[in-house]
């Protein structure tokens, strides 16, 4: 029996984090959440998600190091932010951008594509 893909959700806004966790779990994914860059970095020290969803601006700064670690480890990720790709560090540009607030179907669709190996993950 195969385990469901693991999705790391890095989001400091509690309602958005909870919404993402619930909708991804309902879609059949295992979900881990982190509310800060430090929490996400600690998680990535011991686990490797199949896909990650990142907000850029968190209470402890921009998660540039998290994005770099994901990219170095070959973990595809979605950047779920109000910032445009032209406004962010290069580390985030290898992710799939979904501008907040993205629709549920867009988020699940992008996660599904990335988990299946489609590195573009775009809708």
Coordinates of N, CA, C and O in Angstrom, one line a residue:
X1 N 0.8 -1.2 0.0 CA 0.0 0.0 0.0 C 0.9 1.2 0.0 O 1.8 1.4 0.8
X2 N 0.6 2.2 -0.9 CA 1.4 3.4 -1.0 C 0.8 4.5 -0.1 O -0.4 4.6 0.1
X3 N 1.7 5.2 0.5 CA 1.3 6.3 1.3 C 0.9 7.5 0.5 O 1.5 7.7 -0.6
X4 N 0.0 8.3 0.9 CA -0.4 9.5 0.2 C 0.8 10.5 0.2 O 1.6 10.5 1.1
X5 N 0.9 11.3 -0.8 CA 2.0 12.3 -0.9 C 1.9 13.3 0.3 O 0.8 13.6 0.8
X6 N 3.0 13.7 0.8 CA 3.1 14.6 1.9 C 3.3 16.0 1.4 O 4.2 16.3 0.6
X7 N 2.5 16.9 1.9 CA 2.5 18.3 1.5 C 2.9 19.1 2.7 O 2.2 19.1 3.7
X8 N 3.9 19.9 2.6 CA 4.3 20.9 3.6 C 3.6 22.2 3.3 O 3.8 22.8 2.2
X9 N 2.9 22.7 4.2 CA 2.2 24.1 4.1 C 2.9 25.0 5.0 O 2.9 24.9 6.2
X10 N 3.6 26.0 4.4 CA 4.3 27.1 5.2 C 3.4 28.3 5.1 O 3.4 29.0 4.0
X11 N 2.7 28.6 6.1 CA 1.8 29.8 6.1 C 1.6 30.2 7.6 O 1.3 29.4 8.4
X12 N 1.7 31.6 7.8 CA 1.6 32.1 9.2 C 0.2 32.6 9.5 O -0.1 32.9 10.6
X13 N -0.6 32.7 8.5 CA -2.0 33.2 8.7 C -2.8 31.9 9.1 O -3.0 31.1 8.2
X14 N -3.3 31.9 10.3 CA -3.9 30.7 10.8 C -5.1 30.2 10.0 O -5.2 29.0 9.7
X15 N -6.0 31.1 9.6 CA -7.2 30.6 8.8 C -6.8 30.1 7.4 O -7.3 29.1 7.0
X16 N -5.8 30.7 6.8 CA -5.3 30.2 5.5 C -4.7 28.9 5.6 O -4.9 27.9 4.9
X17 N -3.8 28.7 6.7 CA -3.2 27.5 6.9 C -4.2 26.4 7.2 O -4.1 25.3 6.6
X18 N -5.2 26.6 8.0 CA -6.2 25.6 8.3 C -7.0 25.3 7.1 O -7.2 24.1 6.8
X19 N -7.4 26.3 6.3 CA -8.1 26.0 5.0 C -7.3 25.1 4.1 O -7.8 24.1 3.6
X20 N -6.0 25.4 3.9 CA -5.2 24.6 3.1 C -5.0 23.1 3.6 O -5.1 22.2 2.9
X21 N -4.8 23.0 4.9 CA -4.7 21.7 5.5 C -5.9 20.9 5.3 O -5.8 19.7 4.9
X22 N -7.1 21.5 5.6 CA -8.4 20.7 5.4 C -8.6 20.3 4.0 O -8.9 19.2 3.7
X23 N -8.4 21.3 3.0 CA -8.8 20.9 1.6 C -7.8 19.9 1.1 O -8.2 19.0 0.3
X24 N -6.5 20.0 1.5 CA -5.6 19.0 1.0 C -5.8 17.6 1.6 O -5.7 16.6 0.9
X25 N -6.1 17.6 2.9 CA -6.5 16.3 3.5 C -7.7 15.7 2.9 O -7.7 14.5 2.6
X26 N -8.7 16.5 2.6 CA -9.9 16.0 1.9 C -9.6 15.5 0.5 O -10.3 14.6 0.0
X27 N -8.5 16.0 -0.1 CA -8.1 15.6 -1.5 C -7.2 14.3 -1.4 O -6.8 13.9 -2.4
X28 N -6.9 13.9 -0.2 CA -6.2 12.6 0.0 C -4.7 12.8 0.3 O -3.9 11.8 0.2
X29 N -4.3 14.0 0.6 CA -2.8 14.2 0.9 C -2.6 14.2 2.4 O -3.5 14.5 3.2
X30 N -1.4 13.8 2.8 CA -0.9 14.0 4.2 C -0.4 15.4 4.2 O 0.2 15.9 3.3
X31 N -0.7 16.1 5.3 CA -0.3 17.5 5.4 C 0.5 17.8 6.7 O 0.1 17.4 7.8
X32 N 1.6 18.5 6.5 CA 2.3 19.0 7.7 C 2.3 20.5 7.5 O 2.4 21.1 6.4
X33 N 2.2 21.2 8.7 CA 2.1 22.7 8.6 C 3.3 23.3 9.4 O 3.7 22.7 10.4
X34 N 3.7 24.5 8.9 CA 4.7 25.2 9.6 C 4.3 26.7 9.6 O 3.7 27.1 8.6
X35 N 4.4 27.4 10.7 CA 3.9 28.8 10.7 C 5.0 29.8 10.7 O 4.8 31.0 10.8
X36 N 6.3 29.3 10.6 CA 7.4 30.2 10.5 C 8.5 29.6 9.6 O 8.5 28.4 9.4
X37 N 9.4 30.4 9.2 CA 10.6 29.9 8.4 C 11.4 28.9 9.3 O 11.8 27.9 8.8
X38 N 11.6 29.3 10.6 CA 12.3 28.4 11.5 C 11.7 27.0 11.6 O 12.3 26.0 11.6
X39 N 10.3 27.0 11.8 CA 9.6 25.7 11.9 C 9.8 24.9 10.6 O 10.0 23.7 10.7
X40 N 9.7 25.6 9.5 CA 9.8 24.8 8.2 C 11.2 24.3 8.1 O 11.4 23.1 7.6
X41 N 12.2 25.1 8.4 CA 13.6 24.6 8.3 C 13.8 23.4 9.2 O 14.5 22.4 8.8
X42 N 13.3 23.4 10.4 CA 13.4 22.3 11.3 C 12.7 21.1 10.8 O 13.3 19.9 10.9
X43 N 11.6 21.2 10.2 CA 10.9 20.1 9.6 C 11.7 19.5 8.4 O 11.9 18.3 8.4
X44 N 12.3 20.4 7.6 CA 13.1 19.9 6.5 C 14.4 19.3 6.9 O 15.0 18.6 6.1
X45 N 14.8 19.5 8.1 CA 16.0 18.8 8.6 C 15.8 17.3 8.8 O 16.7 16.5 8.7
X46 N 14.5 16.9 9.0 CA 14.2 15.5 9.3 C 13.3 14.8 8.3 O 13.2 13.6 8.3
X47 N 12.6 15.6 7.5 CA 11.6 15.0 6.6 C 11.7 15.7 5.2 O 12.2 16.8 5.1
X48 N 11.3 15.0 4.2 CA 11.3 15.5 2.8 C 9.8 15.4 2.3 O 9.4 14.3 2.0
X49 N 9.2 16.5 2.2 CA 7.8 16.5 1.6 C 7.9 16.1 0.1 O 8.9 16.3 -0.5
X50 N 6.7 15.7 -0.4 CA 6.6 15.5 -1.9 C 6.4 16.8 -2.6 O 6.8 17.0 -3.8
X51 N 5.7 17.7 -1.9 CA 5.3 19.0 -2.5 C 5.3 20.0 -1.3 O 5.0 19.6 -0.2
X52 N 5.5 21.3 -1.5 CA 5.4 22.3 -0.5 C 4.6 23.5 -1.0 O 4.6 23.7 -2.3
X53 N 3.9 24.1 -0.2 CA 3.2 25.4 -0.5 C 3.8 26.4 0.5 O 3.7 26.3 1.7
X54 N 4.4 27.5 -0.1 CA 5.0 28.5 0.7 C 4.4 29.9 0.5 O 4.1 30.3 -0.6
X55 N 4.2 30.5 1.7 CA 4.0 31.9 1.7 C 5.4 32.5 1.8 O 6.3 31.9 2.3
X56 N 5.6 33.7 1.2 CA 6.9 34.3 1.3 C 7.2 35.1 2.5 O 8.2 34.9 3.2
X57 N 6.3 35.9 2.9 CA 6.5 36.8 4.0 C 5.8 36.2 5.3 O 4.6 36.1 5.3
X58 N 6.7 35.9 6.2 CA 6.2 35.3 7.5 C 6.6 36.1 8.6 O 7.4 37.1 8.5
X59 N 6.1 35.8 9.8 CA 6.5 36.6 11.0 C 8.0 36.7 11.3 O 8.4 37.7 11.8
X60 N 8.7 35.7 10.9 CA 10.2 35.7 11.1 C 11.0 36.0 9.8 O 12.1 35.7 9.7
X61 N 10.3 36.7 8.8 CA 11.0 37.1 7.6 C 10.6 36.4 6.4 O 9.6 35.7 6.3
X62 N 11.4 36.6 5.3 CA 11.2 35.9 4.0 C 11.9 34.5 4.1 O 13.0 34.4 4.6
X63 N 11.2 33.5 3.6 CA 11.7 32.1 3.8 C 12.6 31.8 2.6 O 12.4 30.7 1.9
X64 N 13.6 32.6 2.3 CA 14.5 32.3 1.1 C 15.2 31.0 1.3 O 15.4 30.2 0.4
X65 N 15.8 30.8 2.6 CA 16.5 29.6 2.8 C 15.7 28.3 2.7 O 16.2 27.3 2.2
X66 N 14.4 28.4 3.0 CA 13.5 27.3 2.9 C 13.3 27.0 1.4 O 13.4 25.8 0.9
X67 N 13.1 28.0 0.6 CA 12.9 27.8 -0.9 C 14.2 27.2 -1.5 O 14.1 26.3 -2.3
X68 N 15.4 27.7 -1.0 CA 16.6 27.2 -1.6 C 16.8 25.7 -1.2 O 17.3 24.9 -2.0
X69 N 16.4 25.4 0.1 CA 16.6 24.0 0.5 C 15.6 23.1 -0.3 O 16.0 22.0 -0.7
X70 N 14.4 23.5 -0.5 CA 13.5 22.7 -1.3 C 14.0 22.5 -2.7 O 14.0 21.4 -3.2
X71 N 14.5 23.6 -3.3 CA 15.0 23.5 -4.7 C 16.2 22.6 -4.7 O 16.3 21.7 -5.6
X72 N 17.1 22.7 -3.8 CA 18.3 21.8 -3.7 C 18.0 20.4 -3.5 O 18.6 19.5 -4.0
X73 N 16.9 20.1 -2.8 CA 16.4 18.7 -2.5 C 15.5 18.2 -3.6 O 15.0 17.1 -3.5
X74 N 15.2 19.0 -4.6 CA 14.4 18.6 -5.7 C 12.9 18.5 -5.3 O 12.1 17.7 -5.9
X75 N 12.5 19.2 -4.3 CA 11.1 19.2 -3.9 C 10.3 20.3 -4.6 O 10.7 21.5 -4.5
X76 N 9.3 20.0 -5.4 CA 8.6 21.0 -6.1 C 7.7 21.8 -5.1 O 7.3 21.3 -4.1
X77 N 7.6 23.1 -5.4 CA 6.8 23.9 -4.5 C 6.0 25.0 -5.2 O 6.2 25.4 -6.3
X78 N 4.9 25.3 -4.5 CA 4.0 26.4 -4.9 C 4.2 27.6 -4.1 O 4.4 27.5 -2.8
X79 N 4.3 28.8 -4.7 CA 4.5 30.0 -3.9 C 3.1 30.6 -3.9 O 2.5 31.0 -4.9
X80 N 2.5 30.6 -2.7 CA 1.1 31.1 -2.5 C 1.3 32.5 -1.8 O 1.4 32.5 -0.6
X81 N 1.3 33.5 -2.6 CA 1.6 34.8 -2.0 C 0.9 35.9 -2.8 O 0.5 35.7 -3.9
X82 N 0.8 37.1 -2.2 CA 0.3 38.3 -2.9 C 1.4 39.0 -3.7 O 1.1 39.8 -4.5
X83 N 2.6 38.6 -3.5 CA 3.7 39.2 -4.2 C 3.8 38.5 -5.6 O 3.6 37.3 -5.8
X84 N 4.2 39.3 -6.6 CA 4.4 38.8 -8.0 C 5.8 38.2 -8.1 O 6.7 38.6 -7.3
X85 N 6.0 37.3 -9.1 CA 7.3 36.7 -9.2 C 8.4 37.7 -9.4 O 9.6 37.5 -9.1
X86 N 8.1 38.9 -10.0 CA 9.2 39.9 -10.2 C 9.6 40.6 -9.0 O 10.6 41.3 -9.0
X87 N 8.8 40.4 -7.9 CA 9.1 41.1 -6.6 C 9.8 40.3 -5.6 O 10.0 40.8 -4.5
X88 N 10.2 39.1 -6.0 CA 10.7 38.2 -4.9 C 12.1 37.7 -5.3 O 12.6 37.9 -6.4
X89 N 12.8 37.2 -4.3 CA 14.1 36.6 -4.5 C 14.1 35.5 -5.5 O 13.1 34.8 -5.7
X90 N 15.2 35.3 -6.2 CA 15.3 34.3 -7.3 C 15.0 32.9 -6.7 O 14.5 32.0 -7.5
X91 N 15.2 32.6 -5.5 CA 15.0 31.3 -4.9 C 13.5 30.9 -5.1 O 13.2 29.7 -5.2
X92 N 12.6 31.8 -5.1 CA 11.2 31.5 -5.2 C 10.7 31.3 -6.7 O 9.7 30.7 -6.9
X93 N 11.5 31.8 -7.6 CA 11.1 31.8 -9.0 C 11.1 30.4 -9.6 O 10.5 30.2 -10.7
X94 N 11.7 29.4 -8.9 CA 11.6 28.1 -9.5 C 10.3 27.4 -9.0 O 10.0 26.3 -9.4
X95 N 9.5 28.1 -8.2 CA 8.2 27.5 -7.8 C 7.1 27.9 -8.7 O 7.3 28.7 -9.6
X96 N 6.0 27.3 -8.5 CA 4.8 27.6 -9.3 C 4.0 28.7 -8.5 O 3.7 28.5 -7.3
X97 N 3.8 29.8 -9.1 CA 3.1 30.9 -8.4 C 1.6 30.9 -8.5 O 1.1 30.7 -9.6
X98 N 1.0 31.0 -7.4 CA -0.5 31.1 -7.3 C -0.7 32.3 -6.4 O -0.4 32.3 -5.2
X99 N -1.3 33.4 -7.0 CA -1.5 34.6 -6.3 C -2.6 34.5 -5.3 O -3.7 33.9 -5.6
X100 N -2.4 34.9 -4.0 CA -3.4 34.9 -3.0 C -4.5 36.0 -3.4 O -4.2 37.0 -3.9
X101 N -5.7 35.6 -3.2 CA -6.3 34.3 -2.7 C -6.5 33.4 -3.9 O -7.3 33.8 -4.8
X102 N -5.8 32.3 -4.0 CA -6.0 31.4 -5.1 C -7.2 30.5 -4.8 O -7.5 30.2 -3.6
X103 N -7.9 30.0 -5.8 CA -9.1 29.2 -5.6 C -8.7 27.8 -5.2 O -7.5 27.3 -5.5
X104 N -9.6 27.1 -4.5 CA -9.3 25.7 -4.0 C -8.9 24.8 -5.1 O -8.0 24.0 -5.0
X105 N -9.7 24.8 -6.2 CA -9.4 23.9 -7.3 C -8.0 24.2 -7.9 O -7.3 23.3 -8.4
X106 N -7.6 25.5 -8.0 CA -6.3 25.9 -8.5 C -5.2 25.3 -7.6 O -4.2 24.7 -8.1
X107 N -5.4 25.4 -6.3 CA -4.3 24.9 -5.4 C -4.2 23.4 -5.4 O -3.1 22.8 -5.6
X108 N -5.4 22.7 -5.3 CA -5.3 21.2 -5.4 C -4.8 20.7 -6.7 O -4.0 19.8 -6.8
X109 N -5.2 21.4 -7.8 CA -4.8 21.0 -9.1 C -3.3 21.2 -9.3 O -2.6 20.3 -9.8
X110 N -2.7 22.3 -8.8 CA -1.3 22.5 -8.8 C -0.5 21.5 -8.0 O 0.5 20.9 -8.4
X111 N -1.0 21.2 -6.8 CA -0.4 20.2 -5.9 C -0.4 18.8 -6.6 O 0.6 18.1 -6.6
X112 N -1.6 18.5 -7.2 CA -1.7 17.2 -7.9 C -0.7 17.0 -9.0 O -0.1 16.0 -9.2
X113 N -0.6 18.1 -9.8 CA 0.4 18.0 -10.9 C 1.8 17.9 -10.4 O 2.6 17.1 -11.0
X114 N 2.2 18.7 -9.4 CA 3.5 18.6 -8.9 C 3.8 17.2 -8.3 O 4.9 16.7 -8.4
X115 N 2.8 16.7 -7.5 CA 3.0 15.4 -6.9 C 3.2 14.3 -7.9 O 3.8 13.3 -7.7
X116 N 2.6 14.5 -9.1 CA 2.6 13.5 -10.2 C 3.9 13.6 -11.0 O 4.1 12.9 -11.9
X117 N 4.7 14.6 -10.7 CA 6.0 14.8 -11.4 C 6.0 15.9 -12.5 O 7.0 16.1 -13.2
X118 N 4.8 16.6 -12.7 CA 4.8 17.7 -13.6 C 5.4 18.9 -12.9 O 4.7 19.5 -12.1
X119 N 6.6 19.2 -13.2 CA 7.3 20.3 -12.5 C 6.8 21.7 -12.8 O 7.1 22.6 -12.0
X120 N 6.0 21.8 -13.8 CA 5.4 23.1 -14.0 C 4.3 23.4 -13.0 O 4.1 24.5 -12.5
X121 N 3.4 22.4 -12.8 CA 2.3 22.6 -11.8 C 1.3 23.6 -12.1 O 0.5 24.0 -11.3
X122 N 1.4 24.2 -13.3 CA 0.5 25.3 -13.6 C -0.9 24.8 -14.0 O -1.0 23.7 -14.5
X123 N -1.9 25.6 -13.9 CA -3.2 25.3 -14.3 C -3.5 25.7 -15.7 O -3.1 26.7 -16.1

